[in-house]
Amino acid sequence: MADRHHGGDIYQREIAWDFSVNVNPMGPPVRVQQAIRESADHVDCYPDPQCRGLVQALAEYHKTEKERIVCGNGAADLIYRLAYLLKPGRALLLAPTFSEYEQALTSVGCQVRYCRLKEENGFQADMRELADRTEEGELIFLCNPNNPTGLAADIDQVERLARTCRKKKGFLILDECFCEFLEKPSEYSFMERIQDYPEAVILRAFTKSYAMAGLRLGYGVCGDRDVAERLRLTGQPWSVSIPAQEAGRAALLETEYLEQSRSLIAGERRRVSRRLADMGFLVFPSQVNYVLFKDVEECKHGNIGKRLQERGFLIRDCSSFKGLEAGKEDPVFCFYRIAIRRQEENNRLLDAIQGIVLS
């Protein structure tokens, strides 16, 4: 089986601590867990193929029209469905960014170009440069905040890119799956302006924000109702299970949970970053619940990811991300991404890394 280079594969090895996936360290909210248990009484029925109750709750949550919303089996499901629906001839992606965009696009024969982010700039995306490089009729996937770098472009910068896509008759897909982890999400999310841009779609997921990765639940909010209707027709009829739909409705009530999560993550992110820097690693700035760092001095500690696995820890080596690949002459991985978890868990990982550094 081909390696898709994702984190979270704890099933093929004995792992006690998984820092390779960026889910909410607080775990699923109690209300969500209760909704899942109660939904078990109804699993003898097919789920609502149109997710009516969940769509209505999402429309109220985002203050938008339910006709713009399409639910799916995680955001990844919608990424592939959008590629199938739009079938773009050309696309422009950041490098590094989430690998599923390229895989979905190439599966429909799309030619992909890259706008490479600069290490010396902390891998911050320049929306002006991205807009300038956009060609006629091109599709852009923008992960905002970006994965694996953890940095976001504010709403006005994103609108600059949306205007460019309109002018050049292209299409913009905004992946906001990590937006809820930003300290001030409203300053970065394009949700309030999406209705003004029919050539744009926003993707969100419950996976990371509410620690619901095993349920697989995502949704898209489309600037164009016609795009939303056509996107609905691309999926199988029952792609979102009853437990996922009920858990999603319950999660949308958890505003205090999200505030607590942001506070926990912000403090731990700063602390973890400082300690990694004190060990001699180059730590890149992040605004969300994961941190990208680099083993400097010619990767002198070897494959840190592999050495941590031997100690029961799983982190994400970034060798499969374009722009962070291991060199041809020196195949040792130098870039790593770790999730921010609770203080005790973070301390265990940091102590394990410290042990490798001192060995």
PDB file of C-alpha atoms in Angstrom, residues 9-154:
ATOM      1  CA  ASP A   9      -0.936   6.220  11.810  1.00  0.00           C
ATOM      2  CA  ILE A  10      -0.698   4.739  15.294  1.00  0.00           C
ATOM      3  CA  TYR A  11      -1.983   1.357  14.128  1.00  0.00           C
ATOM      4  CA  GLN A  12       1.164  -0.070  12.542  1.00  0.00           C
ATOM      5  CA  ARG A  13       3.453   0.388  15.559  1.00  0.00           C
ATOM      6  CA  GLU A  14       3.314   0.659  19.336  1.00  0.00           C
ATOM      7  CA  ILE A  15       2.862   4.361  20.073  1.00  0.00           C
ATOM      8  CA  ALA A  16       2.070   5.796  23.483  1.00  0.00           C
ATOM      9  CA  TRP A  17       2.115   9.489  22.554  1.00  0.00           C
ATOM     10  CA  ASP A  18       0.895  10.796  19.191  1.00  0.00           C
ATOM     11  CA  PHE A  19       2.131  14.307  18.368  1.00  0.00           C
ATOM     12  CA  SER A  20       1.850  13.795  14.609  1.00  0.00           C
ATOM     13  CA  VAL A  21      -1.769  14.973  14.312  1.00  0.00           C
ATOM     14  CA  ASN A  22      -3.021  18.407  15.258  1.00  0.00           C
ATOM     15  CA  VAL A  23      -6.279  17.707  17.055  1.00  0.00           C
ATOM     16  CA  ASN A  24      -7.578  19.716  19.990  1.00  0.00           C
ATOM     17  CA  PRO A  25      -5.598  18.627  23.073  1.00  0.00           C
ATOM     18  CA  MET A  26      -8.692  18.992  25.264  1.00  0.00           C
ATOM     19  CA  GLY A  27     -10.297  15.978  23.588  1.00  0.00           C
ATOM     20  CA  PRO A  28     -13.918  15.805  22.399  1.00  0.00           C
ATOM     21  CA  PRO A  29     -16.321  17.952  24.454  1.00  0.00           C
ATOM     22  CA  VAL A  30     -18.567  16.107  26.909  1.00  0.00           C
ATOM     23  CA  ARG A  31     -21.655  17.253  25.000  1.00  0.00           C
ATOM     24  CA  VAL A  32     -20.216  15.723  21.801  1.00  0.00           C
ATOM     25  CA  GLN A  33     -19.465  12.413  23.511  1.00  0.00           C
ATOM     26  CA  GLN A  34     -23.007  12.323  24.882  1.00  0.00           C
ATOM     27  CA  ALA A  35     -24.471  13.000  21.430  1.00  0.00           C
ATOM     28  CA  ILE A  36     -22.450  10.125  19.981  1.00  0.00           C
ATOM     29  CA  ARG A  37     -23.683   7.721  22.666  1.00  0.00           C
ATOM     30  CA  GLU A  38     -27.302   8.749  22.189  1.00  0.00           C
ATOM     31  CA  SER A  39     -27.042   8.439  18.415  1.00  0.00           C
ATOM     32  CA  ALA A  40     -26.262   4.739  18.818  1.00  0.00           C
ATOM     33  CA  ASP A  41     -30.004   4.172  19.317  1.00  0.00           C
ATOM     34  CA  HIS A  42     -30.584   5.208  15.693  1.00  0.00           C
ATOM     35  CA  VAL A  43     -27.791   3.450  13.780  1.00  0.00           C
ATOM     36  CA  ASP A  44     -30.283   0.951  12.359  1.00  0.00           C
ATOM     37  CA  CYS A  45     -31.482   3.821  10.120  1.00  0.00           C
ATOM     38  CA  TYR A  46     -29.776   5.401   7.153  1.00  0.00           C
ATOM     39  CA  PRO A  47     -28.445   8.892   7.921  1.00  0.00           C
ATOM     40  CA  ASP A  48     -30.082  11.966   6.417  1.00  0.00           C
ATOM     41  CA  PRO A  49     -28.327  12.244   3.029  1.00  0.00           C
ATOM     42  CA  GLN A  50     -28.767  16.032   3.049  1.00  0.00           C
ATOM     43  CA  CYS A  51     -27.675  16.487   6.684  1.00  0.00           C
ATOM     44  CA  ARG A  52     -30.609  18.861   7.172  1.00  0.00           C
ATOM     45  CA  GLY A  53     -30.301  19.351  10.923  1.00  0.00           C
ATOM     46  CA  LEU A  54     -26.537  19.858  10.792  1.00  0.00           C
ATOM     47  CA  VAL A  55     -26.752  22.194   7.792  1.00  0.00           C
ATOM     48  CA  GLN A  56     -29.346  24.318   9.568  1.00  0.00           C
ATOM     49  CA  ALA A  57     -27.148  24.501  12.675  1.00  0.00           C
ATOM     50  CA  LEU A  58     -24.136  25.471  10.561  1.00  0.00           C
ATOM     51  CA  ALA A  59     -26.117  28.170   8.760  1.00  0.00           C
ATOM     52  CA  GLU A  60     -27.107  29.676  12.099  1.00  0.00           C
ATOM     53  CA  TYR A  61     -23.576  29.361  13.483  1.00  0.00           C
ATOM     54  CA  HIS A  62     -21.973  31.133  10.506  1.00  0.00           C
ATOM     55  CA  LYS A  63     -24.940  33.455   9.849  1.00  0.00           C
ATOM     56  CA  THR A  64     -25.208  32.345   6.248  1.00  0.00           C
ATOM     57  CA  GLU A  65     -27.759  30.602   4.023  1.00  0.00           C
ATOM     58  CA  LYS A  66     -28.090  26.845   4.316  1.00  0.00           C
ATOM     59  CA  GLU A  67     -28.167  26.577   0.505  1.00  0.00           C
ATOM     60  CA  ARG A  68     -24.462  27.488   0.511  1.00  0.00           C
ATOM     61  CA  ILE A  69     -23.424  24.613   2.823  1.00  0.00           C
ATOM     62  CA  VAL A  70     -22.336  21.117   1.801  1.00  0.00           C
ATOM     63  CA  CYS A  71     -21.320  18.471   4.351  1.00  0.00           C
ATOM     64  CA  GLY A  72     -18.877  15.659   3.710  1.00  0.00           C
ATOM     65  CA  ASN A  73     -16.871  12.817   5.168  1.00  0.00           C
ATOM     66  CA  GLY A  74     -14.167  15.158   6.449  1.00  0.00           C
ATOM     67  CA  ALA A  75     -12.650  18.109   4.625  1.00  0.00           C
ATOM     68  CA  ALA A  76     -10.518  15.697   2.578  1.00  0.00           C
ATOM     69  CA  ASP A  77     -13.677  14.241   1.042  1.00  0.00           C
ATOM     70  CA  LEU A  78     -14.701  17.715  -0.149  1.00  0.00           C
ATOM     71  CA  ILE A  79     -11.203  18.475  -1.470  1.00  0.00           C
ATOM     72  CA  TYR A  80     -11.464  15.512  -3.843  1.00  0.00           C
ATOM     73  CA  ARG A  81     -15.082  16.274  -4.718  1.00  0.00           C
ATOM     74  CA  LEU A  82     -14.205  19.868  -5.601  1.00  0.00           C
ATOM     75  CA  ALA A  83     -11.355  18.698  -7.806  1.00  0.00           C
ATOM     76  CA  TYR A  84     -13.743  16.303  -9.559  1.00  0.00           C
ATOM     77  CA  LEU A  85     -16.421  18.991  -9.931  1.00  0.00           C
ATOM     78  CA  LEU A  86     -14.207  21.835 -11.156  1.00  0.00           C
ATOM     79  CA  LYS A  87     -11.673  19.759 -13.127  1.00  0.00           C
ATOM     80  CA  PRO A  88      -9.237  22.676 -13.415  1.00  0.00           C
ATOM     81  CA  GLY A  89      -6.581  22.535 -16.090  1.00  0.00           C
ATOM     82  CA  ARG A  90      -4.051  24.387 -13.940  1.00  0.00           C
ATOM     83  CA  ALA A  91      -3.647  25.149 -10.258  1.00  0.00           C
ATOM     84  CA  LEU A  92      -1.282  27.128  -8.044  1.00  0.00           C
ATOM     85  CA  LEU A  93      -0.315  25.880  -4.574  1.00  0.00           C
ATOM     86  CA  LEU A  94       1.919  27.074  -1.817  1.00  0.00           C
ATOM     87  CA  ALA A  95       4.963  24.973  -0.970  1.00  0.00           C
ATOM     88  CA  PRO A  96       4.951  23.698   1.682  1.00  0.00           C
ATOM     89  CA  THR A  97       1.257  23.066   2.254  1.00  0.00           C
ATOM     90  CA  PHE A  98      -1.202  20.205   2.813  1.00  0.00           C
ATOM     91  CA  SER A  99      -0.410  17.377   0.376  1.00  0.00           C
ATOM     92  CA  GLU A 100      -4.005  16.323  -0.353  1.00  0.00           C
ATOM     93  CA  TYR A 101      -4.543  19.345  -2.614  1.00  0.00           C
ATOM     94  CA  GLU A 102      -1.935  18.156  -5.083  1.00  0.00           C
ATOM     95  CA  GLN A 103      -3.101  14.549  -4.908  1.00  0.00           C
ATOM     96  CA  ALA A 104      -6.712  15.513  -5.544  1.00  0.00           C
ATOM     97  CA  LEU A 105      -5.800  17.831  -8.410  1.00  0.00           C
ATOM     98  CA  THR A 106      -3.471  15.412 -10.181  1.00  0.00           C
ATOM     99  CA  SER A 107      -6.152  12.714  -9.912  1.00  0.00           C
ATOM    100  CA  VAL A 108      -8.240  14.745 -12.400  1.00  0.00           C
ATOM    101  CA  GLY A 109      -5.304  15.557 -14.686  1.00  0.00           C
ATOM    102  CA  CYS A 110      -4.632  19.072 -13.380  1.00  0.00           C
ATOM    103  CA  GLN A 111      -1.230  20.656 -13.958  1.00  0.00           C
ATOM    104  CA  VAL A 112       0.084  22.011 -10.642  1.00  0.00           C
ATOM    105  CA  ARG A 113       2.490  24.912 -10.091  1.00  0.00           C
ATOM    106  CA  TYR A 114       4.012  26.057  -6.806  1.00  0.00           C
ATOM    107  CA  CYS A 115       4.702  29.315  -5.051  1.00  0.00           C
ATOM    108  CA  ARG A 116       7.542  28.399  -2.707  1.00  0.00           C
ATOM    109  CA  LEU A 117       7.587  29.979   0.714  1.00  0.00           C
ATOM    110  CA  LYS A 118      10.916  31.270   1.964  1.00  0.00           C
ATOM    111  CA  GLU A 119      12.562  29.863   5.057  1.00  0.00           C
ATOM    112  CA  GLU A 120      14.238  33.201   5.765  1.00  0.00           C
ATOM    113  CA  ASN A 121      10.745  34.759   6.037  1.00  0.00           C
ATOM    114  CA  GLY A 122       9.553  32.101   8.470  1.00  0.00           C
ATOM    115  CA  PHE A 123       7.515  30.470   5.658  1.00  0.00           C
ATOM    116  CA  GLN A 124       4.966  33.288   5.802  1.00  0.00           C
ATOM    117  CA  ALA A 125       2.835  33.395   2.641  1.00  0.00           C
ATOM    118  CA  ASP A 126       2.859  36.672   0.703  1.00  0.00           C
ATOM    119  CA  MET A 127      -0.631  37.176  -0.738  1.00  0.00           C
ATOM    120  CA  ARG A 128       0.607  39.917  -3.058  1.00  0.00           C
ATOM    121  CA  GLU A 129       3.161  37.559  -4.595  1.00  0.00           C
ATOM    122  CA  LEU A 130       0.610  34.753  -4.831  1.00  0.00           C
ATOM    123  CA  ALA A 131      -1.859  37.087  -6.565  1.00  0.00           C
ATOM    124  CA  ASP A 132       0.813  38.339  -8.968  1.00  0.00           C
ATOM    125  CA  ARG A 133       1.732  34.783  -9.929  1.00  0.00           C
ATOM    126  CA  THR A 134      -1.864  33.689 -10.563  1.00  0.00           C
ATOM    127  CA  GLU A 135      -2.576  32.977 -14.229  1.00  0.00           C
ATOM    128  CA  GLU A 136      -5.793  33.166 -16.224  1.00  0.00           C
ATOM    129  CA  GLY A 137      -8.307  30.471 -15.286  1.00  0.00           C
ATOM    130  CA  GLU A 138      -6.154  29.003 -12.542  1.00  0.00           C
ATOM    131  CA  LEU A 139      -7.429  27.370  -9.355  1.00  0.00           C
ATOM    132  CA  ILE A 140      -5.784  28.187  -6.026  1.00  0.00           C
ATOM    133  CA  PHE A 141      -5.929  26.130  -2.854  1.00  0.00           C
ATOM    134  CA  LEU A 142      -5.000  28.300   0.123  1.00  0.00           C
ATOM    135  CA  CYS A 143      -4.593  26.647   3.511  1.00  0.00           C
ATOM    136  CA  ASN A 144      -5.213  29.453   6.005  1.00  0.00           C
ATOM    137  CA  PRO A 145      -3.705  28.956   8.566  1.00  0.00           C
ATOM    138  CA  ASN A 146      -1.217  26.976   6.549  1.00  0.00           C
ATOM    139  CA  ASN A 147      -0.218  23.405   7.337  1.00  0.00           C
ATOM    140  CA  PRO A 148       2.576  22.658   8.310  1.00  0.00           C
ATOM    141  CA  THR A 149       3.793  26.215   8.954  1.00  0.00           C
ATOM    142  CA  GLY A 150       1.000  27.398  11.278  1.00  0.00           C
ATOM    143  CA  LEU A 151       0.769  30.949   9.897  1.00  0.00           C
ATOM    144  CA  ALA A 152      -2.324  32.754   8.608  1.00  0.00           C
ATOM    145  CA  ALA A 153      -3.041  35.612   6.207  1.00  0.00           C
ATOM    146  CA  ASP A 154      -5.554  38.147   7.489  1.00  0.00           C
TER     147      ASP A 154
END
